[in-house]
Short mmCIF file of C-alpha atoms and ligand atoms in Angstrom, two decimals:
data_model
loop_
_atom_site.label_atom_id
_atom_site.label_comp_id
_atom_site.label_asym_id
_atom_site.label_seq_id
_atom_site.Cartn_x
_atom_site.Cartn_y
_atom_site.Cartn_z
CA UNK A 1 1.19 3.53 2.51
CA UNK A 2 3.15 3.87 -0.40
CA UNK A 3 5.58 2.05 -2.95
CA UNK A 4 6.77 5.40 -4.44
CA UNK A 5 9.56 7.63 -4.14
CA UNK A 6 7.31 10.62 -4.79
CA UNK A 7 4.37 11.35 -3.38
CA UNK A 8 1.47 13.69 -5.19
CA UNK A 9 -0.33 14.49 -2.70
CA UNK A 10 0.09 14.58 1.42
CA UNK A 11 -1.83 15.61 4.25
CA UNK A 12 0.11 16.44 7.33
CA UNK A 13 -2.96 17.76 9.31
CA UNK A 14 -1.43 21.53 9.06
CA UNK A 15 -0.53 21.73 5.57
CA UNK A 16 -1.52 19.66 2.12
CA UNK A 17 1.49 19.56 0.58
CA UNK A 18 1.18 18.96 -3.91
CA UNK A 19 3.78 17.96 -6.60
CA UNK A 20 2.51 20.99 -8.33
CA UNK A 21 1.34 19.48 -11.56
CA UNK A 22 1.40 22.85 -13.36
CA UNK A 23 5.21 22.82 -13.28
CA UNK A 24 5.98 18.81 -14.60
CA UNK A 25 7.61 17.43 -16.56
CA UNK A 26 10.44 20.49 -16.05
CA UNK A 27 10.28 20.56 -12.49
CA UNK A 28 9.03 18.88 -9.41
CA UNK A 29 8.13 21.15 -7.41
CA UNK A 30 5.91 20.43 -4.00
CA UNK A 31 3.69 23.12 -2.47
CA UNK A 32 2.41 23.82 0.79
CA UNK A 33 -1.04 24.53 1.20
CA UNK A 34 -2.19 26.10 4.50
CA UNK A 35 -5.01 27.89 3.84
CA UNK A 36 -8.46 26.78 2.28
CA UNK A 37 -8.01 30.11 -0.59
CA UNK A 38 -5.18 28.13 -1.52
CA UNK A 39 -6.22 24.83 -1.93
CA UNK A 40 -8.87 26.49 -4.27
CA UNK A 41 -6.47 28.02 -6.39
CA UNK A 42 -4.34 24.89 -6.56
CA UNK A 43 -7.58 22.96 -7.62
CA UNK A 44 -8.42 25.93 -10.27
CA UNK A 45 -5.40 25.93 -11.83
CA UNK A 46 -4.91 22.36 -11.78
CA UNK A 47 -1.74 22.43 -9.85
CA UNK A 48 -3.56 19.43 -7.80
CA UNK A 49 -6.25 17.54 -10.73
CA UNK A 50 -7.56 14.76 -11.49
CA UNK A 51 -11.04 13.68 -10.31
CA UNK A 52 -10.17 11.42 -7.03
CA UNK A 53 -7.31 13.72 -5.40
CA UNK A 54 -9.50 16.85 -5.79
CA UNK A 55 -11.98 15.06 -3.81
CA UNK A 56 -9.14 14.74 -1.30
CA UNK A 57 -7.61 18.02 -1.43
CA UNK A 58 -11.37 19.56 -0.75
CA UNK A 59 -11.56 17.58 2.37
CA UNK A 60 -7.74 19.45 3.21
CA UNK A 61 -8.82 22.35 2.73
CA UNK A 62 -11.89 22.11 4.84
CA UNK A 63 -9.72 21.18 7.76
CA UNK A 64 -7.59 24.14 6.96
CA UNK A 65 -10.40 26.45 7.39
CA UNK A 66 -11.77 25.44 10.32
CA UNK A 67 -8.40 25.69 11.85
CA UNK A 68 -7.93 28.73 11.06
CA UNK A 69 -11.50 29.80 12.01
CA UNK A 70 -10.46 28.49 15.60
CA UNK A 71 -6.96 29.75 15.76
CA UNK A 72 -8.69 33.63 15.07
CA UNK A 73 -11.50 33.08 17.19
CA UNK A 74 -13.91 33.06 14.64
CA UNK A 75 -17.21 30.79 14.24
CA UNK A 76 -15.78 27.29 13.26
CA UNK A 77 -19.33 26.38 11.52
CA UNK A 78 -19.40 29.79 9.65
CA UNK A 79 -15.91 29.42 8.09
CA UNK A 80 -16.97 25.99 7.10
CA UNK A 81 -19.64 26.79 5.30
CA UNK A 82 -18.07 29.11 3.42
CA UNK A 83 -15.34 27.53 2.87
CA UNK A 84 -17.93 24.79 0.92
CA UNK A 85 -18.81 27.30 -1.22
CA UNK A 86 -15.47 28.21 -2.05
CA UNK A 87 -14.72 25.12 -3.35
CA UNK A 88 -18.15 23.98 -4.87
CA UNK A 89 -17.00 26.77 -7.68
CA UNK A 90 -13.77 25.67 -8.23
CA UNK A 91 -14.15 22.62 -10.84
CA UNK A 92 -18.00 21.59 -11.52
CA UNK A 93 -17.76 18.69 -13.50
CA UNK A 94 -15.81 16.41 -11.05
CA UNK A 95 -18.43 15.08 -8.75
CA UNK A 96 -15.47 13.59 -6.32
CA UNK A 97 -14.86 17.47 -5.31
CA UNK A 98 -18.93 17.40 -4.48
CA UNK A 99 -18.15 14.13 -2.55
CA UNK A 100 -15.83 15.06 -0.59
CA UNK A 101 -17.45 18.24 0.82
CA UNK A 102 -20.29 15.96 1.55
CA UNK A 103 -18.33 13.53 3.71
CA UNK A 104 -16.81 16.19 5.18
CA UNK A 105 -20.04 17.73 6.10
CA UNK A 106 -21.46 14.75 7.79
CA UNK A 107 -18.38 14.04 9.61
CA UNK A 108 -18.76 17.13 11.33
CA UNK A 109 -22.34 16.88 11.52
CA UNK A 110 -22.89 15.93 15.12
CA UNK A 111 -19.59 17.82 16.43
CA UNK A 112 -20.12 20.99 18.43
CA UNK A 113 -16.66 21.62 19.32
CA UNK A 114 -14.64 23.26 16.63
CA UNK A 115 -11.21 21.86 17.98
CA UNK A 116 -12.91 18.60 17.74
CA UNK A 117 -14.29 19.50 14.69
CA UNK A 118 -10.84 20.31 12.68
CA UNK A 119 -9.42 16.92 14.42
CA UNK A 120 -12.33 15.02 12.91
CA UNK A 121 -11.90 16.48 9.06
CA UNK A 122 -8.08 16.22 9.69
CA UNK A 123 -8.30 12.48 10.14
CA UNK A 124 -10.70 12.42 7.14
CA UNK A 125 -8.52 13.94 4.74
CA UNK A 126 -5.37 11.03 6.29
CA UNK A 127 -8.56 7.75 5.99
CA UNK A 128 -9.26 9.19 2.29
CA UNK A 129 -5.85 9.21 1.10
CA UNK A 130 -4.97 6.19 2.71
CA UNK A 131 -8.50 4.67 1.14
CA UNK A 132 -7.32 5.49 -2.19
CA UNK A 133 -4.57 2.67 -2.25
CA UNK A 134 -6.85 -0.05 -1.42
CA UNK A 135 -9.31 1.25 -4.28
CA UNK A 136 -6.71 2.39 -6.49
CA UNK A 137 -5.18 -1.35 -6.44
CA UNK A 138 -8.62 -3.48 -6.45
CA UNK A 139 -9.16 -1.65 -9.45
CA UNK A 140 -6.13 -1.99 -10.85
CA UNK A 141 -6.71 -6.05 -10.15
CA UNK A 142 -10.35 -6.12 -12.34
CA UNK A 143 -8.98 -4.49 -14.98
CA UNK A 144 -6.05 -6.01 -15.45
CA UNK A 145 -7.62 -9.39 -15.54
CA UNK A 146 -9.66 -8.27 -18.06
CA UNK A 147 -6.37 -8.08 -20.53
CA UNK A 148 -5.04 -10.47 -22.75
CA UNK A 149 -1.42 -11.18 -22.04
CA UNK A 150 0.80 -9.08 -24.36
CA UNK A 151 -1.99 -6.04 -24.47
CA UNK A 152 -1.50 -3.04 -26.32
CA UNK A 153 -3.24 -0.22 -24.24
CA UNK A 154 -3.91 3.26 -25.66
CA UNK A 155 -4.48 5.64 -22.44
CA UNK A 156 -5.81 9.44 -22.58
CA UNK A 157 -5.73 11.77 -20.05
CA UNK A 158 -3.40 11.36 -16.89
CA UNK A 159 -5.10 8.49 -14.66
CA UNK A 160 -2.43 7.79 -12.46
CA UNK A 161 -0.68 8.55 -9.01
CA UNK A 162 -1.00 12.55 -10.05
CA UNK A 163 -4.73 11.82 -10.30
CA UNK A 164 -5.61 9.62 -7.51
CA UNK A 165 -2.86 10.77 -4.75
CA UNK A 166 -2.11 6.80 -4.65
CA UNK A 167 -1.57 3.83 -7.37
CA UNK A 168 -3.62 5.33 -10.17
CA UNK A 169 -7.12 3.80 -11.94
CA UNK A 170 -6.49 3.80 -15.90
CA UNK A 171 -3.02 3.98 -15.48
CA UNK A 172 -3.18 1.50 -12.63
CA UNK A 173 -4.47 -1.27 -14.33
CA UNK A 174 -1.61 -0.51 -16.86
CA UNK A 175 0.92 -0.41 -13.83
CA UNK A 176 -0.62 -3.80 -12.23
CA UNK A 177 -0.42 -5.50 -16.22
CA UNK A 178 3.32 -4.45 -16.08
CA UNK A 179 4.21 -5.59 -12.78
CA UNK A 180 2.38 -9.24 -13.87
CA UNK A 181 4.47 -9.11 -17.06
CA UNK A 182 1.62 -9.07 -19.04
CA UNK A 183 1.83 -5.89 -20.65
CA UNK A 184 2.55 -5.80 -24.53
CA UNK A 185 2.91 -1.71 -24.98
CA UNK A 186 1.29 1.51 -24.09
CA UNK A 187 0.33 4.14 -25.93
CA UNK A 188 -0.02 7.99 -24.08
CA UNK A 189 -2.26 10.31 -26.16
CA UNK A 190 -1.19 14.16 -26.15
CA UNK A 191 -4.25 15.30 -24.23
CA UNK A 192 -4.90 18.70 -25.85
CA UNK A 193 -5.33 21.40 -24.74
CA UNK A 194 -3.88 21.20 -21.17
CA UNK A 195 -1.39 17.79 -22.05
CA UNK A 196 -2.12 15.68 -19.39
CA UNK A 197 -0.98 12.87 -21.42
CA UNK A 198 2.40 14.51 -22.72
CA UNK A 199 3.54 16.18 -19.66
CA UNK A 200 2.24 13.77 -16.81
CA UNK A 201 1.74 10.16 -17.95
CA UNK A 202 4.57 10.10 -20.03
CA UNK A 203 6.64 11.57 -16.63
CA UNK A 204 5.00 8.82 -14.64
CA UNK A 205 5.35 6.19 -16.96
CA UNK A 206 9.31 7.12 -17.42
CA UNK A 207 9.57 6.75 -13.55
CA UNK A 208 8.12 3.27 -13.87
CA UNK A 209 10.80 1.90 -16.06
CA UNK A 210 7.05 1.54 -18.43
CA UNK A 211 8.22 1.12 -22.03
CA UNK A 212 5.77 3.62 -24.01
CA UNK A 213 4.85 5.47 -27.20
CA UNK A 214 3.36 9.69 -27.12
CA UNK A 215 0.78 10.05 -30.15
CA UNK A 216 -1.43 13.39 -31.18
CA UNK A 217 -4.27 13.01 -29.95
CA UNK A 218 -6.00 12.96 -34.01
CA UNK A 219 -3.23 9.96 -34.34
CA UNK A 220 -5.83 7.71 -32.09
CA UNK A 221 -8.37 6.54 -34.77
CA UNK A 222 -5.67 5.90 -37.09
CA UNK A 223 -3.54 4.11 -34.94
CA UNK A 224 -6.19 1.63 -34.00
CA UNK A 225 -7.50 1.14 -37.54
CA UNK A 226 -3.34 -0.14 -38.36
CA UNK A 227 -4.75 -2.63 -35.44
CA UNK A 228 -2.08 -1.53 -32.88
CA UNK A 229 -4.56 -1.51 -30.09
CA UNK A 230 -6.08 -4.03 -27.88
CA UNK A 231 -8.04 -2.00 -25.09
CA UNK A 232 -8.64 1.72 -24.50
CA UNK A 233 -8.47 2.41 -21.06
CA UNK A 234 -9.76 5.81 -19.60
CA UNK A 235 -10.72 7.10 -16.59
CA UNK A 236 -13.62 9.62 -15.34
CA UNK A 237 -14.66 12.25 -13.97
CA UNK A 238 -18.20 11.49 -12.87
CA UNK A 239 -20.40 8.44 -14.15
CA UNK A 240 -23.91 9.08 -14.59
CA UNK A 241 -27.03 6.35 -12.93
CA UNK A 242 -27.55 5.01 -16.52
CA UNK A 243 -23.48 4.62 -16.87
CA UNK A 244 -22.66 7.04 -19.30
CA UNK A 245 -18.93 8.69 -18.49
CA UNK A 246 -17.64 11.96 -18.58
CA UNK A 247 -14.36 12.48 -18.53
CA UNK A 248 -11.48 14.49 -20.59
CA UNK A 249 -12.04 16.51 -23.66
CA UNK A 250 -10.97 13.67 -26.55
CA UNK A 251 -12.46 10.68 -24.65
CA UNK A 252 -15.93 10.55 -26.77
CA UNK A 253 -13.36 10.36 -30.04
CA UNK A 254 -11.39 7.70 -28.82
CA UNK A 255 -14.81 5.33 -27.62
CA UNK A 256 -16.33 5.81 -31.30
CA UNK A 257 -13.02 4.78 -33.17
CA UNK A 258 -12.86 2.33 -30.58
CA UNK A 259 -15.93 1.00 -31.13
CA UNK A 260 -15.61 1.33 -35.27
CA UNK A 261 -12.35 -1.01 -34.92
CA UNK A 262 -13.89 -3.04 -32.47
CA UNK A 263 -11.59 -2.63 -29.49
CA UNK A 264 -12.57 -2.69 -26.24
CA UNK A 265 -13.51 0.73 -24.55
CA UNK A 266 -12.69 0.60 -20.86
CA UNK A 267 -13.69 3.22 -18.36
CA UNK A 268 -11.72 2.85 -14.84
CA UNK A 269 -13.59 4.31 -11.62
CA UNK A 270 -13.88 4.66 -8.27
CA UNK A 271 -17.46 4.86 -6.45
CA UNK A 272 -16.78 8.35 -5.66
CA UNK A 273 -16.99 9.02 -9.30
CA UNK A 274 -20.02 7.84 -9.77
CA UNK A 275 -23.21 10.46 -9.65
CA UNK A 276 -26.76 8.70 -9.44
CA UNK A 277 -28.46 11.97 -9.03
CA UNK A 278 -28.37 12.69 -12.61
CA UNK A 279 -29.96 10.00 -14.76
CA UNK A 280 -27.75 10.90 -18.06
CA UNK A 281 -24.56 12.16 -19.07
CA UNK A 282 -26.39 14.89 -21.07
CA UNK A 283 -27.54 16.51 -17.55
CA UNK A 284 -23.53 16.43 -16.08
CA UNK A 285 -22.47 20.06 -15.89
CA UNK A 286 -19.26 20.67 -18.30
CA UNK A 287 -16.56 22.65 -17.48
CA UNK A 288 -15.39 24.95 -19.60
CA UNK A 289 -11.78 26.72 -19.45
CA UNK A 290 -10.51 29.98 -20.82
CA UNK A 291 -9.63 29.92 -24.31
CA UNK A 292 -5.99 31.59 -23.51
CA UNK A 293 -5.01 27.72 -22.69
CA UNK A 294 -6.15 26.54 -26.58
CA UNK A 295 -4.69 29.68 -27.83
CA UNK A 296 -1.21 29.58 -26.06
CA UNK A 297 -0.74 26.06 -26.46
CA UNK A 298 -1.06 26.44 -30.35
CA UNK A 299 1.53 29.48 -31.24
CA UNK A 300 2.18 32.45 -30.52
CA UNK A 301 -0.85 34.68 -32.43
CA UNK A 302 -2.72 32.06 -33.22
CA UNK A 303 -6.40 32.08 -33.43
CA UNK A 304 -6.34 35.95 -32.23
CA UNK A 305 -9.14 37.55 -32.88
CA UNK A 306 -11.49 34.12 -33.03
CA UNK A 307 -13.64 32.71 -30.76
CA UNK A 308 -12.65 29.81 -28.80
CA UNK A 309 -14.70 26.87 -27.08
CA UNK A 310 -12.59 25.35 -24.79
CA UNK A 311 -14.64 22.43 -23.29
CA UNK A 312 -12.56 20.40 -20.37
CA UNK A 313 -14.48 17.11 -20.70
CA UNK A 314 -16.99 15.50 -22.88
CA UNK A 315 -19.23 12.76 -22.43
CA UNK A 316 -19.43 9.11 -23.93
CA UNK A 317 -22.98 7.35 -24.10
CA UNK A 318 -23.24 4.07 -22.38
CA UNK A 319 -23.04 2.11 -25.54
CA UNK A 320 -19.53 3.01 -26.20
CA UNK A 321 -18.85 1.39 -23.22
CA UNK A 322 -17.10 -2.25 -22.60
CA UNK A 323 -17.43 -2.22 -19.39
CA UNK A 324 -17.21 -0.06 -15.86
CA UNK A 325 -14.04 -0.90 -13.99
CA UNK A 326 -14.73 -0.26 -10.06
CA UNK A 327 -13.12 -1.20 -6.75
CA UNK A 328 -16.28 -3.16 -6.30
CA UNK A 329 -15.75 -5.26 -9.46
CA UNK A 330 -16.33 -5.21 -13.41
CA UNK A 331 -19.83 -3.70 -14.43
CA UNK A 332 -20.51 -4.99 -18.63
CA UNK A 333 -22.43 -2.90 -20.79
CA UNK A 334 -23.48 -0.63 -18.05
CA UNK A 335 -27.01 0.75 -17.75
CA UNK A 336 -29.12 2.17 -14.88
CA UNK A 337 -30.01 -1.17 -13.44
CA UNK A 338 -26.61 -2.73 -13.42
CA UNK A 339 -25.15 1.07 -12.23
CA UNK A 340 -27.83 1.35 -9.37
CA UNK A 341 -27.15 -2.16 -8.55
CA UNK A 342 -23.43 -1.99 -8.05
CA UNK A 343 -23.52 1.29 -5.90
CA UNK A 344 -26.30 -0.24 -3.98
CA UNK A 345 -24.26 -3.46 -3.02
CA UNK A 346 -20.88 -1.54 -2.28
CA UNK A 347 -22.81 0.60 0.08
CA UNK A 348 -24.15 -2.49 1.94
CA UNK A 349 -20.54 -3.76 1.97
CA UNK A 350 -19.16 -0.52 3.44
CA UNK A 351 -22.39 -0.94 6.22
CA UNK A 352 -21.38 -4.38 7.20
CA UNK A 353 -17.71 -3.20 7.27
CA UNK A 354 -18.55 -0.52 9.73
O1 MRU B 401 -8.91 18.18 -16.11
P1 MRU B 401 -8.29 17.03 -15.38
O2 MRU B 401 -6.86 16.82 -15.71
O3 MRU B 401 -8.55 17.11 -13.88
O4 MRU B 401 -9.09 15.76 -15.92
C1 MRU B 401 -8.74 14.49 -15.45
C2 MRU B 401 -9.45 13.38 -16.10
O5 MRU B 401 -10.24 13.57 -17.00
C3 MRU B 401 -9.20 12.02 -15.56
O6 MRU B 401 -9.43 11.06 -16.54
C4 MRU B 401 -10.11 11.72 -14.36
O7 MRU B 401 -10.20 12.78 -13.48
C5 MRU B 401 -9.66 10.51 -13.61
S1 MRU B 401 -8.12 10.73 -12.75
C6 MRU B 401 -7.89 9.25 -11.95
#
């Protein structure tokens, strides 16, 4: 299902096939994936990123290796396992990626057949993807009702179809705010170091006819304090029980300027972003990159011969937060109870679905 003429991510049951996100805005260039190794480089490099379609692309790339534990004769349930582990190292601080493996897991759980096995995760990866539209677009629907008409919406990070596979959270709700005309303006910070904002949401946005402005990411505080903005709107990468958010490097700056010029701070997120197994942000493990991506994004020789801390995501207390935007509705001023509650009820729902 899709309303796109490009699609970042598909799963033809032999291959995942990626808009390699390493190579926008310059080129668009898809890659076929066949193997599990190289799903895991795709998802180290961030060729394939973004917390929701890494959770997909594990799932792939689980398939992959079992099929190609079968087609060599090998032990289905060994390659599998490994293959886990393979990917459990790739990105830590997405918990999606953890999800996924876990699905996968107990889809296979009761299957002794490893033909049956790699039919089972192969359908997984096709109900995921295909699940990500319907989530995608009911959160797209909370948040945008959430918006005056005429908002001005300051995004960071890259939150749409290149993160999700599908319609986008973040940069969904700014998608579903455009298509009801409601939309004032948008503004796309840089993203440092690895500009997810400059090179991808500014590339989606263009291909949405999406009127919109590019800002350094120091220009955020700044801009808001000129009162240009009526709602930050971010996504995540995992949500901690008590509600506090990790997500990109830049995000904790933008939710305490936010909250000194009293705009709203928005976080949109699926369920499979959220973590209840650890009680605080503080205890969410934080990736950290190699410094050659701070160093070669600055200029040539800079910073060479000093120490770099290149930290992919930070985390923003609960306070900071308006509210939690979800598939499963609008969570205010989250905190453990309200967080626990929420997950609680949409796994109830998902029960009485079947
Ligand atoms: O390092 P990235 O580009 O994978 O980080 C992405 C983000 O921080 C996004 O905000 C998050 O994964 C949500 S994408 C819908």
């Amino acid at each position: 299902m899709t309303d796109m003429p490009w699609r970042p991510l598909r799963w033809t049951g032999e291959a995942l096939i990626l808009l390699d996100q390493t190579a926008l805005p310059r080129e668009e260039r898809y890659r076929g994936c066949r193997t599990v190794e190289e799903v895991a480089e795709a998802i180290r490099t961030m060729r394939v990123r973004g917390a929701p379609a890494i959770g997909i692309a594990a799932v792939a790339g689980l398939a992959l290796a079992v099929r190609e534990a079968i087609e060599r004769g090998d032990d289905w349930q060994r390659a599998f396992a490994s293959a886990t582990q393979l990917l459990e190292q790739t990105r830590p601080t997405a918990v999606d990626l953890f999800h996924g493996i876990e699905r996968a897991r107990q889809r296979v759980r009761t299957v002794n057949d490893g033909r049956q096995a790699a039919l089972e995760l192969a359908r997984l990866g096709e109900e995921l993807l295909e699940r990500q539209w319907s989530i995608d677009r009911a959160i797209a629907e909370y948040g945008a009702s959430l918006l005056p008409a005429g908002a001005r919406i300051l995004t960071h990070c890259n939150t749409g179809a290149l993160g999700t596979g599908a319609y986008g959270t973040a940069l969904g709700i700014v998608r579903r705010a455009h298509e009801d005309g409601r939309l004032g303006y948008v503004w796309v910070t840089e993203t440092r170091p690895r500009l997810q904002g400059a090179r991808l949401t500014t590339w989606e946005l263009r291909r949405l006819g999406i009127t919109h402005t590019l800002l350094v990411d120091g220009a955020a505080a700044w801009l808001m304090a000129r009162g240009e903005v009526d709602a930050v709107i971010v996504g995540a990468d995992r949500v901690a029980r008590n509600g506090d958010v990790a997500n990109k490097i830049g995000t904790l700056s933008l939710a305490v300027a936010a909250e000194r010029f009293r705009i709203p701070f928005y976080v949109a997120a699926p369920l499979s972003t959220f973590d209840l197994t650890v009680s605080d942000g503080m205890a969410i493990p934080i990736e950290e990159r190699d410094p050659a991506e701070i160093l070669h994004s600055v200029c040539e020789g800079c910073g060479e011969g000093s120490r770099v801390w290149n930290p992919a995501f930070d985390v923003t207390p609960n306070e900071l937060v308006t509210a939690l935007i979800t598939e499963y509705g609008v969570v205010p001023t989250p905190d453990e109870r309200k967080v626990v509650a929420l997950v609680a009820a949409s796994s109830e729902e998902r029960h009485a679905a079947g």
